[in-house]
Amino acid sequence: MDPRERAKRLYEARRNRVPVQPLTDADPSLGADEGYLIQQELVKLLLADGDRIVGHKVGLTSKPMQRMIGMDSPDFAPVFESTVYSDGAEISASAFIQPKIEAEIVFVMGSRLRGPGVTAEDARAAVAGVGASVEIVDSRIVDWKIRLADTIADLASSGAVARSSRLVSLSEVDTRLVGMVMSRDGELVDTGAGAAALGDPVNVVAWLANTLGERGVALEPGHLIMTGALHAAVPMSPGETYLAEFDRLGSITVHVVA
């Protein structure tokens, strides 16, 4: 089965909310390179539907997540306009198959950034600001039985993004030290800190610029850059309200509805 056919299976799973068996079950030889080829074909299908890329997400930025998937570096995928929500949004659980929620630090690009050779300082200079966000991850693979190629092909298991409108200048905050508290219906769920994302979320921006630069892609002004979960993903259900509070950055709230 070529990448286009595999991408069509994932596309139909997204549209119909019916998961498919792991791609790597049928072909255990699939690796990261093959996963990105499938992802590229899936992106073409979503763009053909009229959606638009407004940024990128980076996953597997913490060592525990990398070990779980069997990878020694992050993965990435585009963020589509149709999946972006604002603070306080009501998000329908029925839009997903098996959603989980993660608190993340998000950057908004101020100027164009393209690798190779991008340093953390280059990334810092190109960023307009940093803010609070949550990502809803979802898998179009049955029961989250994903290997590396499965999650990469499936847009790095992306579902949706909610972000605060408040942006903080990097001159005012050390993103390594940003603490985070995640609550569900007022009860503590988990905590985290910025350093969980490659030691510093700014490093994630530099890594992404260099990795995409090898593919001829730049980070564009206004693009959102989701820098990876600061804690273990939390399964979410209708009727729940999640609040992620970040030191210096403020908070972000989402309401899960049926």
Tab-separated table of C-alpha atoms in Angstrom:
chain	number	residue	atom	x	y	z
A	1	MET	CA	0.000	0.000	0.000
A	2	ASP	CA	1.495	3.343	-1.032
A	3	PRO	CA	1.491	6.480	1.203
A	4	ARG	CA	-1.570	7.919	-0.536
A	5	GLU	CA	-3.694	4.877	0.236
A	6	ARG	CA	-2.591	4.859	3.872
A	7	ALA	CA	-3.315	8.589	4.108
A	8	LYS	CA	-6.820	8.016	2.731
A	9	ARG	CA	-7.482	5.483	5.489
A	10	LEU	CA	-6.501	8.035	8.136
A	11	TYR	CA	-8.477	10.766	6.371
A	12	GLU	CA	-11.620	8.626	6.406
A	13	ALA	CA	-11.023	7.738	10.058
A	14	ARG	CA	-10.841	11.449	10.930
A	15	ARG	CA	-13.997	12.212	8.987
A	16	ASN	CA	-16.062	9.259	10.183
A	17	ARG	CA	-14.690	9.069	13.758
A	18	VAL	CA	-13.972	5.367	13.259
A	19	PRO	CA	-10.404	4.295	14.140
A	20	VAL	CA	-8.305	1.998	12.003
A	21	GLN	CA	-5.867	-0.731	12.917
A	22	PRO	CA	-2.236	0.381	13.349
A	23	LEU	CA	-0.507	0.913	10.030
A	24	THR	CA	2.522	-0.810	11.491
A	25	ASP	CA	0.527	-4.008	12.098
A	26	ALA	CA	0.203	-4.519	8.369
A	27	ASP	CA	3.776	-3.372	7.721
A	28	PRO	CA	6.112	-3.506	10.765
A	29	SER	CA	8.933	-2.091	8.645
A	30	LEU	CA	7.325	1.371	8.577
A	31	GLY	CA	9.515	3.971	10.262
A	32	ALA	CA	9.672	7.740	10.703
A	33	ASP	CA	10.492	8.502	7.056
A	34	GLU	CA	7.526	6.489	5.823
A	35	GLY	CA	5.340	8.094	8.492
A	36	TYR	CA	6.153	11.582	7.218
A	37	LEU	CA	5.433	10.562	3.622
A	38	ILE	CA	1.967	9.424	4.721
A	39	GLN	CA	1.532	12.622	6.751
A	40	GLN	CA	2.331	14.721	3.681
A	41	GLU	CA	-0.380	12.958	1.697
A	42	LEU	CA	-2.887	13.414	4.541
A	43	VAL	CA	-2.057	17.121	4.708
A	44	LYS	CA	-2.793	17.433	0.969
A	45	LEU	CA	-6.237	15.898	1.495
A	46	LEU	CA	-7.062	18.285	4.362
A	47	LEU	CA	-5.836	21.330	2.433
A	48	ALA	CA	-7.976	20.243	-0.527
A	49	ASP	CA	-10.975	20.448	1.802
A	50	GLY	CA	-10.248	24.153	2.255
A	51	ASP	CA	-8.427	24.053	5.587
A	52	ARG	CA	-5.330	26.180	6.207
A	53	ILE	CA	-2.064	25.633	8.078
A	54	VAL	CA	-1.645	28.173	10.904
A	55	GLY	CA	1.335	26.696	12.703
A	56	HIS	CA	2.931	23.483	13.861
A	57	LYS	CA	2.850	21.158	16.827
A	58	VAL	CA	5.859	19.338	18.172
A	59	GLY	CA	5.358	16.158	20.157
A	60	LEU	CA	7.545	13.743	22.058
A	61	THR	CA	9.552	16.614	23.541
A	62	SER	CA	9.983	14.907	26.908
A	63	LYS	CA	12.315	11.980	27.529
A	64	PRO	CA	9.608	9.723	29.061
A	65	MET	CA	7.399	10.137	25.972
A	66	GLN	CA	10.329	9.454	23.639
A	67	ARG	CA	11.156	6.265	25.513
A	68	MET	CA	7.525	5.154	25.403
A	69	ILE	CA	7.357	5.465	21.611
A	70	GLY	CA	10.926	4.296	21.022
A	71	MET	CA	12.300	7.534	19.590
A	72	ASP	CA	15.240	9.725	20.486
A	73	SER	CA	13.901	12.996	19.082
A	74	PRO	CA	10.571	14.845	18.769
A	75	ASP	CA	8.051	14.573	15.947
A	76	PHE	CA	5.982	17.293	14.299
A	77	ALA	CA	2.874	18.051	12.254
A	78	PRO	CA	1.022	21.122	11.007
A	79	VAL	CA	-1.748	22.795	13.002
A	80	PHE	CA	-4.877	23.488	10.954
A	81	GLU	CA	-7.060	26.566	11.337
A	82	SER	CA	-10.220	24.489	11.836
A	83	THR	CA	-8.758	22.930	14.993
A	84	VAL	CA	-7.848	26.133	16.889
A	85	TYR	CA	-10.066	27.354	19.750
A	86	SER	CA	-9.905	30.324	22.107
A	87	ASP	CA	-9.835	30.515	25.910
A	88	GLY	CA	-13.130	29.463	27.471
A	89	ALA	CA	-14.247	27.509	24.418
A	90	GLU	CA	-16.750	24.696	24.495
A	91	ILE	CA	-15.185	21.744	22.713
A	92	SER	CA	-17.324	18.814	21.656
A	93	ALA	CA	-15.991	15.408	22.655
A	94	SER	CA	-17.933	13.932	19.728
A	95	ALA	CA	-15.524	15.667	17.336
A	96	PHE	CA	-12.863	13.158	18.374
A	97	ILE	CA	-12.422	9.412	18.735
A	98	GLN	CA	-10.435	8.949	21.969
A	99	PRO	CA	-9.331	12.420	23.099
A	100	LYS	CA	-6.865	13.370	25.802
A	101	ILE	CA	-5.819	16.827	26.979
A	102	GLU	CA	-2.350	18.255	27.635
A	103	ALA	CA	-1.161	21.643	28.898
A	104	GLU	CA	1.524	23.209	26.713
A	105	ILE	CA	3.461	26.428	26.230
A	106	VAL	CA	2.675	28.027	22.860
A	107	PHE	CA	4.763	30.545	20.933
A	108	VAL	CA	3.559	32.939	18.258
A	109	MET	CA	6.118	33.753	15.595
A	110	GLY	CA	6.927	37.409	15.002
A	111	SER	CA	9.241	36.982	12.036
A	112	ARG	CA	10.097	34.295	9.495
A	113	LEU	CA	12.473	31.611	10.753
A	114	ARG	CA	14.029	28.919	8.591
A	115	GLY	CA	16.861	26.483	9.162
A	116	PRO	CA	19.416	25.097	8.922
A	117	GLY	CA	21.648	26.624	11.548
A	118	VAL	CA	18.931	28.178	13.730
A	119	THR	CA	20.039	28.564	17.356
A	120	ALA	CA	17.958	29.034	20.477
A	121	GLU	CA	18.890	32.727	20.419
A	122	ASP	CA	17.728	32.998	16.798
A	123	ALA	CA	14.450	31.406	17.821
A	124	ARG	CA	14.097	33.735	20.778
A	125	ALA	CA	14.595	36.771	18.541
A	126	ALA	CA	12.018	35.554	15.997
A	127	VAL	CA	9.235	34.905	18.511
A	128	ALA	CA	6.573	37.577	19.088
A	129	GLY	CA	5.510	36.154	22.422
A	130	VAL	CA	4.646	33.135	24.519
A	131	GLY	CA	1.343	32.069	26.021
A	132	ALA	CA	-0.797	29.465	27.749
A	133	SER	CA	-2.435	26.672	25.782
A	134	VAL	CA	-3.809	23.175	25.873
A	135	GLU	CA	-3.699	20.570	23.150
A	136	ILE	CA	-6.290	17.885	22.656
A	137	VAL	CA	-4.529	14.855	21.269
A	138	ASP	CA	-6.503	12.150	19.506
A	139	SER	CA	-5.604	8.970	17.686
A	140	ARG	CA	-7.242	7.585	14.614
A	141	ILE	CA	-5.554	4.291	15.547
A	142	VAL	CA	-7.559	1.759	17.558
A	143	ASP	CA	-7.016	2.029	21.339
A	144	TRP	CA	-3.980	4.288	20.924
A	145	LYS	CA	-1.930	1.246	19.870
A	146	ILE	CA	0.596	3.452	18.152
A	147	ARG	CA	4.166	2.956	17.122
A	148	LEU	CA	6.354	5.755	15.808
A	149	ALA	CA	5.199	5.628	12.178
A	150	ASP	CA	1.554	5.463	13.232
A	151	THR	CA	1.585	8.658	15.269
A	152	ILE	CA	3.707	10.585	12.742
A	153	ALA	CA	1.402	9.601	9.876
A	154	ASP	CA	-1.625	10.570	11.970
A	155	LEU	CA	-0.514	14.230	12.214
A	156	ALA	CA	1.436	13.464	15.393
A	157	SER	CA	-1.872	12.424	17.008
A	158	SER	CA	-3.187	15.985	16.850
A	159	GLY	CA	-6.813	16.803	17.592
A	160	ALA	CA	-7.287	20.462	18.522
A	161	VAL	CA	-5.612	23.419	20.222
A	162	ALA	CA	-6.997	26.039	22.600
A	163	ARG	CA	-4.879	29.089	23.338
A	164	SER	CA	-5.038	32.214	25.426
A	165	SER	CA	-5.107	35.541	23.613
A	166	ARG	CA	-2.573	36.885	26.096
A	167	LEU	CA	1.026	36.950	24.847
A	168	VAL	CA	4.004	37.589	27.111
A	169	SER	CA	7.343	38.872	25.840
A	170	LEU	CA	10.269	36.486	26.233
A	171	SER	CA	12.146	39.340	27.888
A	172	GLU	CA	9.739	38.965	30.826
A	173	VAL	CA	9.898	35.225	31.412
A	174	ASP	CA	12.329	32.310	31.528
A	175	THR	CA	10.304	29.612	29.793
A	176	ARG	CA	12.391	26.843	31.381
A	177	LEU	CA	11.057	27.815	34.776
A	178	VAL	CA	7.392	28.344	33.930
A	179	GLY	CA	5.377	26.155	36.303
A	180	MET	CA	1.980	24.732	35.340
A	181	VAL	CA	-0.960	23.309	37.288
A	182	MET	CA	-3.734	21.392	35.483
A	183	SER	CA	-7.137	21.025	37.171
A	184	ARG	CA	-10.300	19.158	36.190
A	185	ASP	CA	-13.534	20.509	37.707
A	186	GLY	CA	-11.483	22.275	40.358
A	187	GLU	CA	-9.414	19.263	41.385
A	188	LEU	CA	-5.688	18.938	40.738
A	189	VAL	CA	-4.836	16.552	37.874
A	190	ASP	CA	-1.129	17.130	37.255
A	191	THR	CA	1.709	19.639	37.336
A	192	GLY	CA	4.626	20.411	35.057
A	193	ALA	CA	7.295	22.915	34.092
A	194	GLY	CA	8.625	24.383	30.874
A	195	ALA	CA	11.920	22.515	31.111
A	196	ALA	CA	10.033	19.279	30.332
A	197	ALA	CA	10.045	20.374	26.670
A	198	LEU	CA	13.601	19.721	25.426
A	199	GLY	CA	15.034	21.506	28.459
A	200	ASP	CA	13.482	24.803	27.317
A	201	PRO	CA	10.491	25.345	24.987
A	202	VAL	CA	12.604	27.822	23.004
A	203	ASN	CA	14.780	24.845	22.024
A	204	VAL	CA	11.663	23.274	20.504
A	205	VAL	CA	11.202	26.267	18.196
A	206	ALA	CA	14.834	26.079	17.066
A	207	TRP	CA	14.600	22.312	16.528
A	208	LEU	CA	11.440	22.705	14.463
A	209	ALA	CA	12.881	25.504	12.326
A	210	ASN	CA	15.933	23.382	11.522
A	211	THR	CA	13.934	20.209	10.895
A	212	LEU	CA	11.404	21.922	8.625
A	213	GLY	CA	14.176	23.875	6.940
A	214	GLU	CA	15.568	20.574	5.647
A	215	ARG	CA	12.201	20.102	3.940
A	216	GLY	CA	12.096	23.617	2.481
A	217	VAL	CA	9.534	24.890	4.995
A	218	ALA	CA	9.830	27.994	7.200
A	219	LEU	CA	8.064	29.115	10.361
A	220	GLU	CA	6.016	32.099	9.233
A	221	PRO	CA	4.958	35.273	11.101
A	222	GLY	CA	1.795	34.632	13.084
A	223	HIS	CA	2.291	30.872	13.159
A	224	LEU	CA	1.515	29.057	16.396
A	225	ILE	CA	4.181	26.696	17.681
A	226	MET	CA	2.915	24.128	20.184
A	227	THR	CA	5.945	22.929	22.118
A	228	GLY	CA	4.840	19.646	23.693
A	229	ALA	CA	3.094	18.379	26.786
A	230	LEU	CA	4.400	19.333	30.228
A	231	HIS	CA	2.702	16.319	31.878
A	232	ALA	CA	1.042	13.011	31.041
A	233	ALA	CA	-1.991	13.305	28.744
A	234	VAL	CA	-5.351	13.144	30.557
A	235	PRO	CA	-8.391	11.355	29.021
A	236	MET	CA	-11.286	13.820	28.746
A	237	SER	CA	-15.060	13.332	28.800
A	238	PRO	CA	-18.192	15.445	28.267
A	239	GLY	CA	-19.209	17.613	31.207
A	240	GLU	CA	-15.662	18.296	32.378
A	241	THR	CA	-13.963	21.671	32.643
A	242	TYR	CA	-10.195	21.921	32.457
A	243	LEU	CA	-8.096	24.801	33.735
A	244	ALA	CA	-4.375	25.052	33.027
A	245	GLU	CA	-2.631	27.751	35.068
A	246	PHE	CA	0.860	28.876	34.089
A	247	ASP	CA	3.236	31.001	36.143
A	248	ARG	CA	3.737	34.377	34.418
A	249	LEU	CA	1.656	33.353	31.363
A	250	GLY	CA	-1.841	33.248	32.833
A	251	SER	CA	-4.407	30.508	32.346
A	252	ILE	CA	-6.516	28.722	29.748
A	253	THR	CA	-9.921	27.085	30.285
A	254	VAL	CA	-11.867	24.646	28.105
A	255	HIS	CA	-15.284	23.108	28.646
A	256	VAL	CA	-15.865	19.620	27.234
A	257	VAL	CA	-19.407	19.147	25.938
A	258	ALA	CA	-21.204	16.229	24.335
